[in-house]
mmCIF file of C-alpha atoms in Angstrom:
data_model
loop_
_atom_site.group_PDB
_atom_site.id
_atom_site.type_symbol
_atom_site.label_atom_id
_atom_site.label_comp_id
_atom_site.label_asym_id
_atom_site.label_seq_id
_atom_site.Cartn_x
_atom_site.Cartn_y
_atom_site.Cartn_z
ATOM 1 C CA UNK A 265 84.692 -112.432 -33.180
ATOM 2 C CA UNK A 266 84.431 -114.606 -30.044
ATOM 3 C CA UNK A 267 87.603 -115.360 -28.096
ATOM 4 C CA UNK A 268 89.273 -118.655 -29.003
ATOM 5 C CA UNK A 269 88.098 -121.625 -26.993
ATOM 6 C CA UNK A 270 90.528 -123.377 -24.750
ATOM 7 C CA UNK A 271 90.689 -127.117 -25.301
ATOM 8 C CA UNK A 272 88.409 -129.097 -22.999
ATOM 9 C CA UNK A 273 90.097 -131.288 -20.452
ATOM 10 C CA UNK A 274 88.598 -134.229 -18.600
ATOM 11 C CA UNK A 275 88.977 -132.319 -15.312
ATOM 12 C CA UNK A 276 87.235 -129.211 -16.635
ATOM 13 C CA UNK A 277 84.391 -131.189 -18.209
ATOM 14 C CA UNK A 278 83.815 -133.416 -15.177
ATOM 15 C CA UNK A 279 83.860 -130.415 -12.828
ATOM 16 C CA UNK A 280 81.261 -128.567 -14.932
ATOM 17 C CA UNK A 281 79.067 -131.439 -16.172
ATOM 18 C CA UNK A 282 77.375 -132.628 -12.971
ATOM 19 C CA UNK A 283 76.357 -129.175 -11.711
ATOM 20 C CA UNK A 284 75.087 -128.232 -15.175
ATOM 21 C CA UNK A 285 72.983 -131.389 -15.519
ATOM 22 C CA UNK A 286 71.687 -131.025 -11.975
ATOM 23 C CA UNK A 287 70.729 -127.399 -12.528
ATOM 24 C CA UNK A 288 68.912 -128.225 -15.775
ATOM 25 C CA UNK A 289 66.926 -131.021 -14.110
ATOM 26 C CA UNK A 290 65.969 -128.894 -11.104
ATOM 27 C CA UNK A 291 65.008 -125.871 -13.197
ATOM 28 C CA UNK A 292 62.959 -127.965 -15.600
ATOM 29 C CA UNK A 293 61.128 -129.688 -12.720
ATOM 30 C CA UNK A 294 60.380 -126.331 -11.088
ATOM 31 C CA UNK A 295 59.228 -124.770 -14.363
ATOM 32 C CA UNK A 296 57.124 -127.691 -15.583
ATOM 33 C CA UNK A 297 56.324 -129.737 -12.490
ATOM 34 C CA UNK A 298 57.166 -133.182 -11.242
ATOM 35 C CA UNK A 299 55.998 -136.198 -13.161
ATOM 36 C CA UNK A 300 54.672 -137.921 -10.053
ATOM 37 C CA UNK A 301 54.113 -137.032 -6.423
ATOM 38 C CA UNK A 302 57.437 -136.109 -4.891
ATOM 39 C CA UNK A 303 56.266 -136.415 -1.309
ATOM 40 C CA UNK A 304 54.618 -139.832 -1.564
ATOM 41 C CA UNK A 305 56.929 -141.624 -3.990
ATOM 42 C CA UNK A 306 60.650 -142.321 -3.722
ATOM 43 C CA UNK A 307 63.091 -141.237 -6.415
ATOM 44 C CA UNK A 308 63.394 -144.868 -7.564
ATOM 45 C CA UNK A 309 59.621 -145.250 -7.783
ATOM 46 C CA UNK A 310 59.342 -142.076 -9.872
ATOM 47 C CA UNK A 311 62.156 -143.295 -12.143
ATOM 48 C CA UNK A 312 60.404 -146.639 -12.701
ATOM 49 C CA UNK A 313 57.121 -144.864 -13.459
ATOM 50 C CA UNK A 314 58.837 -142.536 -15.919
ATOM 51 C CA UNK A 315 60.618 -145.421 -17.674
ATOM 52 C CA UNK A 316 57.405 -147.423 -18.059
ATOM 53 C CA UNK A 317 55.545 -144.308 -19.175
ATOM 54 C CA UNK A 318 58.009 -143.917 -22.057
ATOM 55 C CA UNK A 319 57.913 -147.622 -22.974
ATOM 56 C CA UNK A 320 54.614 -149.247 -21.991
ATOM 57 C CA UNK A 321 54.739 -153.030 -22.040
ATOM 58 C CA UNK A 322 58.372 -153.193 -20.921
ATOM 59 C CA UNK A 323 59.386 -156.173 -18.829
ATOM 60 C CA UNK A 324 60.921 -155.645 -15.397
ATOM 61 C CA UNK A 325 64.352 -156.736 -16.673
ATOM 62 C CA UNK A 326 64.389 -154.020 -19.355
ATOM 63 C CA UNK A 327 63.381 -151.306 -16.878
ATOM 64 C CA UNK A 328 66.052 -152.524 -14.452
ATOM 65 C CA UNK A 329 68.712 -152.440 -17.147
ATOM 66 C CA UNK A 330 67.686 -148.966 -18.332
ATOM 67 C CA UNK A 331 67.831 -147.574 -14.791
ATOM 68 C CA UNK A 332 70.921 -149.490 -13.718
ATOM 69 C CA UNK A 333 69.053 -151.221 -10.897
ATOM 70 C CA UNK A 334 68.883 -154.861 -9.862
ATOM 71 C CA UNK A 335 65.857 -156.658 -11.357
ATOM 72 C CA UNK A 336 64.707 -157.816 -7.909
ATOM 73 C CA UNK A 337 64.796 -154.190 -6.690
ATOM 74 C CA UNK A 338 62.690 -153.053 -9.644
ATOM 75 C CA UNK A 339 60.300 -155.946 -9.047
ATOM 76 C CA UNK A 340 59.847 -154.779 -5.445
ATOM 77 C CA UNK A 341 59.255 -151.205 -6.607
ATOM 78 C CA UNK A 342 56.741 -152.428 -9.195
ATOM 79 C CA UNK A 343 54.858 -154.355 -6.502
ATOM 80 C CA UNK A 344 54.643 -151.131 -4.461
ATOM 81 C CA UNK A 345 53.467 -149.123 -7.473
ATOM 82 C CA UNK A 346 50.864 -151.737 -8.389
ATOM 83 C CA UNK A 347 49.612 -151.651 -4.794
ATOM 84 C CA UNK A 348 49.390 -147.851 -4.909
ATOM 85 C CA UNK A 349 47.314 -148.002 -8.102
ATOM 86 C CA UNK A 350 49.929 -146.437 -10.384
ATOM 87 C CA UNK A 351 50.982 -149.472 -12.408
ATOM 88 C CA UNK A 352 49.675 -152.720 -13.879
ATOM 89 C CA UNK A 353 51.777 -155.873 -14.230
ATOM 90 C CA UNK A 354 50.438 -158.424 -16.702
ATOM 91 C CA UNK A 355 51.887 -161.779 -17.635
ATOM 92 C CA UNK A 356 53.238 -161.966 -21.172
ATOM 93 C CA UNK A 357 50.999 -164.470 -22.998
ATOM 94 C CA UNK A 358 53.971 -165.787 -25.003
ATOM 95 C CA UNK A 359 56.289 -166.194 -22.006
ATOM 96 C CA UNK A 360 54.532 -166.559 -18.671
ATOM 97 C CA UNK A 361 57.786 -165.866 -16.814
ATOM 98 C CA UNK A 362 57.792 -162.263 -18.087
ATOM 99 C CA UNK A 363 55.693 -159.525 -16.514
ATOM 100 C CA UNK A 364 54.790 -156.659 -18.836
ATOM 101 C CA UNK A 365 54.425 -153.261 -17.186
ATOM 102 C CA UNK A 366 52.051 -150.426 -18.022
ATOM 103 C CA UNK A 367 50.807 -147.428 -16.113
ATOM 104 C CA UNK A 368 47.204 -147.177 -15.041
ATOM 105 C CA UNK A 369 45.214 -144.859 -17.304
ATOM 106 C CA UNK A 370 45.240 -142.108 -14.646
ATOM 107 C CA UNK A 371 49.003 -142.385 -14.090
ATOM 108 C CA UNK A 372 49.673 -142.444 -17.861
ATOM 109 C CA UNK A 373 47.494 -139.376 -18.374
ATOM 110 C CA UNK A 374 49.408 -137.496 -15.676
ATOM 111 C CA UNK A 375 52.754 -138.574 -17.131
ATOM 112 C CA UNK A 376 51.701 -137.450 -20.611
ATOM 113 C CA UNK A 377 50.523 -134.050 -19.362
ATOM 114 C CA UNK A 378 53.724 -133.404 -17.437
ATOM 115 C CA UNK A 379 55.874 -134.570 -20.380
ATOM 116 C CA UNK A 380 54.000 -132.177 -22.684
ATOM 117 C CA UNK A 381 54.425 -129.356 -20.171
ATOM 118 C CA UNK A 382 58.163 -130.055 -19.920
ATOM 119 C CA UNK A 383 58.491 -130.157 -23.697
ATOM 120 C CA UNK A 384 56.680 -126.817 -23.955
ATOM 121 C CA UNK A 385 58.929 -125.228 -21.312
ATOM 122 C CA UNK A 386 62.016 -126.560 -23.097
ATOM 123 C CA UNK A 387 60.793 -125.209 -26.445
ATOM 124 C CA UNK A 388 60.213 -121.791 -24.883
ATOM 125 C CA UNK A 389 63.730 -121.814 -23.408
ATOM 126 C CA UNK A 390 65.327 -123.061 -26.646
ATOM 127 C CA UNK A 391 63.569 -120.268 -28.568
ATOM 128 C CA UNK A 392 65.550 -117.793 -26.443
ATOM 129 C CA UNK A 393 68.895 -119.238 -27.588
ATOM 130 C CA UNK A 394 70.760 -118.440 -30.762
ATOM 131 C CA UNK A 395 70.651 -120.931 -33.636
ATOM 132 C CA UNK A 396 74.319 -121.728 -32.951
ATOM 133 C CA UNK A 397 73.598 -122.480 -29.299
ATOM 134 C CA UNK A 398 70.769 -124.827 -30.292
ATOM 135 C CA UNK A 399 73.105 -126.547 -32.766
ATOM 136 C CA UNK A 400 75.769 -126.838 -30.049
ATOM 137 C CA UNK A 401 73.208 -128.442 -27.739
ATOM 138 C CA UNK A 402 72.231 -130.927 -30.447
ATOM 139 C CA UNK A 403 75.878 -131.899 -30.857
ATOM 140 C CA UNK A 404 76.209 -132.100 -27.086
ATOM 141 C CA UNK A 405 73.335 -134.588 -26.889
ATOM 142 C CA UNK A 406 75.273 -136.990 -29.110
ATOM 143 C CA UNK A 407 78.279 -136.561 -26.851
ATOM 144 C CA UNK A 408 76.164 -137.129 -23.715
ATOM 145 C CA UNK A 409 74.751 -140.345 -25.201
ATOM 146 C CA UNK A 410 78.299 -141.515 -25.938
ATOM 147 C CA UNK A 411 79.302 -140.619 -22.381
ATOM 148 C CA UNK A 412 76.339 -142.589 -21.003
ATOM 149 C CA UNK A 413 77.397 -145.632 -23.022
ATOM 150 C CA UNK A 414 80.989 -145.302 -21.772
ATOM 151 C CA UNK A 415 79.648 -145.192 -18.209
ATOM 152 C CA UNK A 416 77.557 -148.333 -18.867
ATOM 153 C CA UNK A 417 80.683 -150.133 -20.086
ATOM 154 C CA UNK A 418 82.636 -149.026 -17.017
ATOM 155 C CA UNK A 419 79.772 -150.143 -14.782
ATOM 156 C CA UNK A 420 79.731 -153.622 -16.363
ATOM 157 C CA UNK A 421 83.519 -153.875 -16.048
ATOM 158 C CA UNK A 422 83.327 -152.854 -12.403
ATOM 159 C CA UNK A 423 80.599 -155.440 -11.739
ATOM 160 C CA UNK A 424 82.746 -158.167 -13.327
ATOM 161 C CA UNK A 425 85.728 -157.174 -11.183
ATOM 162 C CA UNK A 426 83.585 -157.404 -8.039
ATOM 163 C CA UNK A 427 82.541 -160.953 -8.955
ATOM 164 C CA UNK A 428 86.113 -162.221 -9.437
ATOM 165 C CA UNK A 429 87.421 -164.343 -6.536
#
């Protein structure tokens, strides 16, 4: 019988969460590879490419909101990525003010291959865990999504406070 768990505290969770997430991201990147060139693209550029790869046809505003970046910053990044041949920006035929974003076929192919490689590496790692550990991770994903939403709310509240005179 496992020892009883001590109740989680906000301090304990916050102290353990960031290093754990960072370690998972680094290990997964090392095991499966980077989605896009690390040396030639900035972190923000890679994030924009990854977001558009997951949701082709997204407008700049949606990508900006998903990444928590200013729309004008994402627009600048998109212009750079279009110039580098990684992305295409097309005007929405129903609303000419909206630019729809897609990856070039070569960039989308690379993103798909890396995503499949990452999924395969994750499956291999998950197969090494017990069924209970996999179930715990599934429950943890729900909690992480709730935490992300709480952080979005705090971010919006903070932005409103900064605007007040």
